[in-house]
């Protein structure tokens, strides 16, 4: 018999904690959530019975049945059970589900919470065990129930009414709206330019760069000014210095960690949280889902000790930070290292970078401010009343910048000059500078904006950003920008020379760009379900979850308040005319055929159409929208160029025609029934030599993939996850002890007979007659019917 059973969420955490607690404790893992809301109940009642107090039916997830069986067995053998799931609402809900499944009383079962996985923290948590906090559980249930109701009721409306619409979510939809609105701000931005003048001066062997504070609106003005410098003299008119200090920021919350990891390391939100999760489970950092900036007294003392010993007494300054959010749902401690002295947090380079970022930010928060001195030298021009300014910065004391926040660029150090000194002009130039449109969101800046608006919480930011990309409503840009002409004027040897150079503009690498589908769905929701995309409404819902978590608001009151007006909109949605959603834009008339050319949104995204669907004799032609173009801005010339595809590139050595085209997944060539991706080559420009080379590579890959072909459609192939057998409709795994190349025809047929039909895009579409399917023998079925653990509670 086991004296004590501790149940945590992850296997990695279980191993670490078991070492700390010793032989009287057995630690097992639930491997995350164990139950979900059923898709369909056996008795026909709704999975969420709105009319019966939002009573909800749950079932054990299919992949968790084995885990639950093991936990039940272990629970029967234990004298005492401790539920040690994560210290947030999701963790509290998992603890409650474990009580339901294991037959434990949540009012008496011991619940333990800790914010770092260290021996002292875990032992202290065991000593101070409490019970499941049902307010937190109900807050989590409210979020889960709302999200399920919105998804299940709104998504079918989106499928029916919006071309290419996939789904709509309560929190992802406002996030998509943010991206769409920013994109439209960029589209509506009216570019302008000015000319910036810089000059290089010399004094006693030292050089100094200066800039004219004013900008010129025209090239002529800039030219005239540069010409006025010919023969002029220059002198130091004034020197001003001003001391300044720079203070460190607070230690990381979930939001600021994602922002800084994105800005400094280039990590996406999902990758950041995955890496932080590993560091937490290995006992290297505190819990990573928090909106608190507080540090414990013990952590502050440990940081001060390390800073004094590593850098000196003058670098230490104890600070306490106050959390801005009055409803900080995870308000315990900021994200920090469990051991301030430990520089190494992981053997994995990726995780180590994040650990270093967390450690340095924590230590910096307890360090002295940096002291700087800013200097401005004003340079007079004898030929006019305008002046140049040279600015420099000197770090007097680096303070916290010793380990965090120091810029990559060294500050300009000015040479020693005094008022009245004469300066020699070495060079002067004017460069055309362009006004910048609003910047697209990165994952980090989107998290920051969501937090500012009160949308989402620490546990949901990464999920929101991942969902909008998975659903195809936004994608990360990879463009390096497009070239544009820039005018430069340079004063050299007493004359002004004009030159046109090129620079890249509009780089979107790593930025989140709303897709056509994202824009159409966002507009649809804005027009017909405005509460779903309203920022204030969504933030208010989050605040109400917080109130439920503290017991200030009843779960069902909140759910009723949201659901009643929402469901009314769903009932009225039948009257929405699909033809008014994502209307086509006529670009012009094809001069050859006289047919209209339109840009519109289709099932797979933005597209071009040549001809009308009402023309019964001639079906319209379709083409993808050219890369980087939009329905609102694509021109007739660009559209007609797109209709030049498919294009015949040439023939193979066997006389087969090679066609180039653009499809759903990008540019490709087609030879017979074989399709070959040609990214990033433009199908309009691909040469026959290039096409033949890519075709040969594809044939080689296909040949290597084909381990055996039995001639009747049954093949042994090499797949992404290893070798397998297929007949086009079924895929069968090959046993580990069998060599794929040695598989016989009879063995292949036998393995396929036991396999399930292939699903999704890997299934072969065939019109052949179906052979009778032999049902599996009864002995292969489980002894009992599928076990569904259903709990229907009116309030819990």
Tab-separated table of C-alpha atoms in Angstrom, residues 614-791:
chain	number	residue	atom	x	y	z
A	614	UNK	CA	-24.494	33.596	-65.604
A	615	UNK	CA	-23.010	32.837	-69.044
A	616	UNK	CA	-24.366	29.326	-69.686
A	617	UNK	CA	-22.341	28.727	-72.863
A	618	UNK	CA	-18.871	29.749	-71.652
A	619	UNK	CA	-17.790	28.867	-68.146
A	620	UNK	CA	-15.694	31.542	-66.411
A	621	UNK	CA	-11.947	31.117	-65.970
A	622	UNK	CA	-10.351	31.430	-62.533
A	623	UNK	CA	-6.870	32.428	-61.384
A	624	UNK	CA	-5.272	33.043	-57.995
A	625	UNK	CA	-4.724	36.638	-56.924
A	626	UNK	CA	-1.106	37.643	-57.677
A	627	UNK	CA	1.205	37.483	-54.647
A	628	UNK	CA	1.134	40.643	-52.555
A	629	UNK	CA	-2.029	41.967	-54.224
A	630	UNK	CA	-5.457	42.523	-52.676
A	631	UNK	CA	-9.025	42.393	-53.996
A	632	UNK	CA	-9.348	46.141	-53.403
A	633	UNK	CA	-6.137	47.114	-55.206
A	634	UNK	CA	-5.337	44.558	-57.943
A	635	UNK	CA	-5.259	46.200	-61.382
A	636	UNK	CA	-6.668	44.984	-64.708
A	637	UNK	CA	-3.127	44.644	-66.109
A	638	UNK	CA	-2.067	42.435	-63.179
A	639	UNK	CA	-5.232	40.351	-63.491
A	640	UNK	CA	-4.812	39.749	-67.229
A	641	UNK	CA	-1.197	38.705	-66.633
A	642	UNK	CA	-2.419	36.143	-64.082
A	643	UNK	CA	-4.769	34.620	-66.693
A	644	UNK	CA	-1.788	33.721	-68.885
A	645	UNK	CA	-1.557	30.607	-66.693
A	646	UNK	CA	-1.505	27.668	-67.036
A	647	UNK	CA	1.510	28.066	-69.308
A	648	UNK	CA	3.143	25.330	-71.380
A	649	UNK	CA	6.848	25.367	-70.464
A	650	UNK	CA	7.918	22.572	-72.836
A	651	UNK	CA	8.145	18.787	-72.916
A	652	UNK	CA	10.026	16.042	-71.081
A	653	UNK	CA	12.381	13.685	-72.935
A	654	UNK	CA	9.427	11.278	-73.174
A	655	UNK	CA	7.318	13.918	-74.910
A	656	UNK	CA	5.036	14.686	-71.953
A	657	UNK	CA	3.829	18.285	-71.705
A	658	UNK	CA	5.066	20.400	-68.774
A	659	UNK	CA	2.578	23.013	-67.594
A	660	UNK	CA	3.256	25.775	-65.021
A	661	UNK	CA	0.505	27.185	-62.857
A	662	UNK	CA	-0.417	28.491	-59.397
A	663	UNK	CA	-2.651	26.456	-57.091
A	664	UNK	CA	-3.897	26.528	-53.501
A	665	UNK	CA	-0.465	25.701	-52.163
A	666	UNK	CA	1.584	27.945	-54.441
A	667	UNK	CA	3.321	27.710	-57.839
A	668	UNK	CA	3.850	24.282	-59.430
A	669	UNK	CA	4.533	22.391	-62.638
A	670	UNK	CA	2.419	19.486	-63.817
A	671	UNK	CA	3.565	16.517	-65.858
A	672	UNK	CA	0.703	14.118	-66.438
A	673	UNK	CA	-0.733	13.421	-62.989
A	674	UNK	CA	2.444	14.443	-61.151
A	675	UNK	CA	2.545	17.853	-59.481
A	676	UNK	CA	5.859	19.448	-58.486
A	677	UNK	CA	6.176	22.550	-56.293
A	678	UNK	CA	8.430	25.212	-57.825
A	679	UNK	CA	8.481	27.697	-54.912
A	680	UNK	CA	9.764	30.414	-55.012
A	681	UNK	CA	10.022	30.497	-58.839
A	682	UNK	CA	7.295	32.446	-60.686
A	683	UNK	CA	5.396	30.082	-63.053
A	684	UNK	CA	5.405	32.874	-65.666
A	685	UNK	CA	9.213	32.867	-65.675
A	686	UNK	CA	10.294	29.255	-65.065
A	687	UNK	CA	12.532	27.929	-67.838
A	688	UNK	CA	12.431	24.457	-69.378
A	689	UNK	CA	15.820	23.608	-67.832
A	690	UNK	CA	14.592	24.593	-64.374
A	691	UNK	CA	11.381	22.615	-64.843
A	692	UNK	CA	13.237	19.499	-66.020
A	693	UNK	CA	15.630	19.689	-63.059
A	694	UNK	CA	12.780	19.959	-60.530
A	695	UNK	CA	10.877	17.161	-62.305
A	696	UNK	CA	13.917	14.863	-62.160
A	697	UNK	CA	14.345	15.567	-58.423
A	698	UNK	CA	10.667	14.753	-57.831
A	699	UNK	CA	10.925	11.465	-59.748
A	700	UNK	CA	13.968	10.524	-57.679
A	701	UNK	CA	12.129	11.307	-54.435
A	702	UNK	CA	9.096	9.298	-55.525
A	703	UNK	CA	11.312	6.353	-56.489
A	704	UNK	CA	13.035	6.403	-53.084
A	705	UNK	CA	9.648	6.594	-51.400
A	706	UNK	CA	8.458	3.457	-53.240
A	707	UNK	CA	9.891	0.445	-51.346
A	708	UNK	CA	7.735	-2.162	-53.104
A	709	UNK	CA	4.895	-2.199	-55.652
A	710	UNK	CA	2.823	-5.405	-55.956
A	711	UNK	CA	1.115	-4.218	-59.151
A	712	UNK	CA	-2.483	-4.369	-57.890
A	713	UNK	CA	-2.499	-0.962	-56.197
A	714	UNK	CA	-0.889	-2.255	-53.003
A	715	UNK	CA	2.436	-0.594	-52.253
A	716	UNK	CA	5.010	-0.385	-49.479
A	717	UNK	CA	5.994	3.259	-49.138
A	718	UNK	CA	8.390	5.367	-47.103
A	719	UNK	CA	6.365	8.064	-45.275
A	720	UNK	CA	7.060	10.989	-42.947
A	721	UNK	CA	6.657	8.737	-39.925
A	722	UNK	CA	8.274	5.650	-41.319
A	723	UNK	CA	7.413	2.888	-43.838
A	724	UNK	CA	3.794	1.797	-44.309
A	725	UNK	CA	1.537	-0.251	-46.608
A	726	UNK	CA	-1.278	1.336	-48.619
A	727	UNK	CA	-3.849	0.371	-51.216
A	728	UNK	CA	-4.989	3.965	-51.720
A	729	UNK	CA	-7.928	3.730	-49.325
A	730	UNK	CA	-6.241	2.174	-46.290
A	731	UNK	CA	-2.857	2.664	-44.668
A	732	UNK	CA	-1.302	-0.027	-42.473
A	733	UNK	CA	1.631	0.209	-40.080
A	734	UNK	CA	4.460	-2.268	-40.501
A	735	UNK	CA	5.384	-4.164	-37.308
A	736	UNK	CA	8.747	-3.093	-35.871
A	737	UNK	CA	10.207	-6.605	-36.126
A	738	UNK	CA	9.445	-6.832	-39.883
A	739	UNK	CA	11.824	-5.457	-42.528
A	740	UNK	CA	9.735	-3.346	-45.006
A	741	UNK	CA	11.577	-4.624	-48.093
A	742	UNK	CA	10.867	-8.241	-47.057
A	743	UNK	CA	7.054	-7.805	-46.812
A	744	UNK	CA	5.225	-10.346	-48.997
A	745	UNK	CA	2.031	-9.675	-50.935
A	746	UNK	CA	0.073	-11.959	-48.587
A	747	UNK	CA	1.408	-10.163	-45.486
A	748	UNK	CA	0.501	-6.795	-47.002
A	749	UNK	CA	-3.089	-7.916	-47.683
A	750	UNK	CA	-3.393	-9.296	-44.147
A	751	UNK	CA	-2.119	-6.069	-42.524
A	752	UNK	CA	-4.404	-3.930	-44.700
A	753	UNK	CA	-7.422	-6.048	-43.712
A	754	UNK	CA	-6.844	-5.041	-40.075
A	755	UNK	CA	-6.226	-1.359	-40.860
A	756	UNK	CA	-8.702	1.512	-40.734
A	757	UNK	CA	-9.505	3.544	-43.869
A	758	UNK	CA	-7.191	6.512	-44.487
A	759	UNK	CA	-8.620	9.887	-43.469
A	760	UNK	CA	-8.496	13.462	-44.714
A	761	UNK	CA	-6.348	14.577	-47.609
A	762	UNK	CA	-4.342	11.338	-47.490
A	763	UNK	CA	-7.404	9.287	-48.471
A	764	UNK	CA	-7.530	8.241	-52.088
A	765	UNK	CA	-10.597	9.487	-53.944
A	766	UNK	CA	-11.838	6.600	-56.068
A	767	UNK	CA	-14.939	5.724	-58.045
A	768	UNK	CA	-14.183	2.021	-58.070
A	769	UNK	CA	-16.789	-0.350	-56.668
A	770	UNK	CA	-16.422	-0.897	-52.970
A	771	UNK	CA	-15.573	-4.399	-51.870
A	772	UNK	CA	-17.698	-5.740	-49.013
A	773	UNK	CA	-16.073	-4.789	-45.736
A	774	UNK	CA	-15.698	-7.619	-43.320
A	775	UNK	CA	-16.592	-6.535	-39.796
A	776	UNK	CA	-13.971	-7.193	-37.141
A	777	UNK	CA	-14.501	-10.237	-35.001
A	778	UNK	CA	-16.486	-9.702	-31.796
A	779	UNK	CA	-13.541	-10.835	-29.679
A	780	UNK	CA	-11.573	-7.797	-30.827
A	781	UNK	CA	-14.155	-5.437	-29.317
A	782	UNK	CA	-13.751	-4.246	-25.744
A	783	UNK	CA	-15.628	-6.323	-23.199
A	784	UNK	CA	-17.775	-3.345	-22.225
A	785	UNK	CA	-19.234	-0.436	-24.140
A	786	UNK	CA	-17.342	2.851	-24.352
A	787	UNK	CA	-17.152	4.242	-20.860
A	788	UNK	CA	-18.359	7.788	-20.569
A	789	UNK	CA	-17.782	9.504	-17.276
A	790	UNK	CA	-20.511	12.113	-17.323
A	791	UNK	CA	-21.110	14.618	-14.590
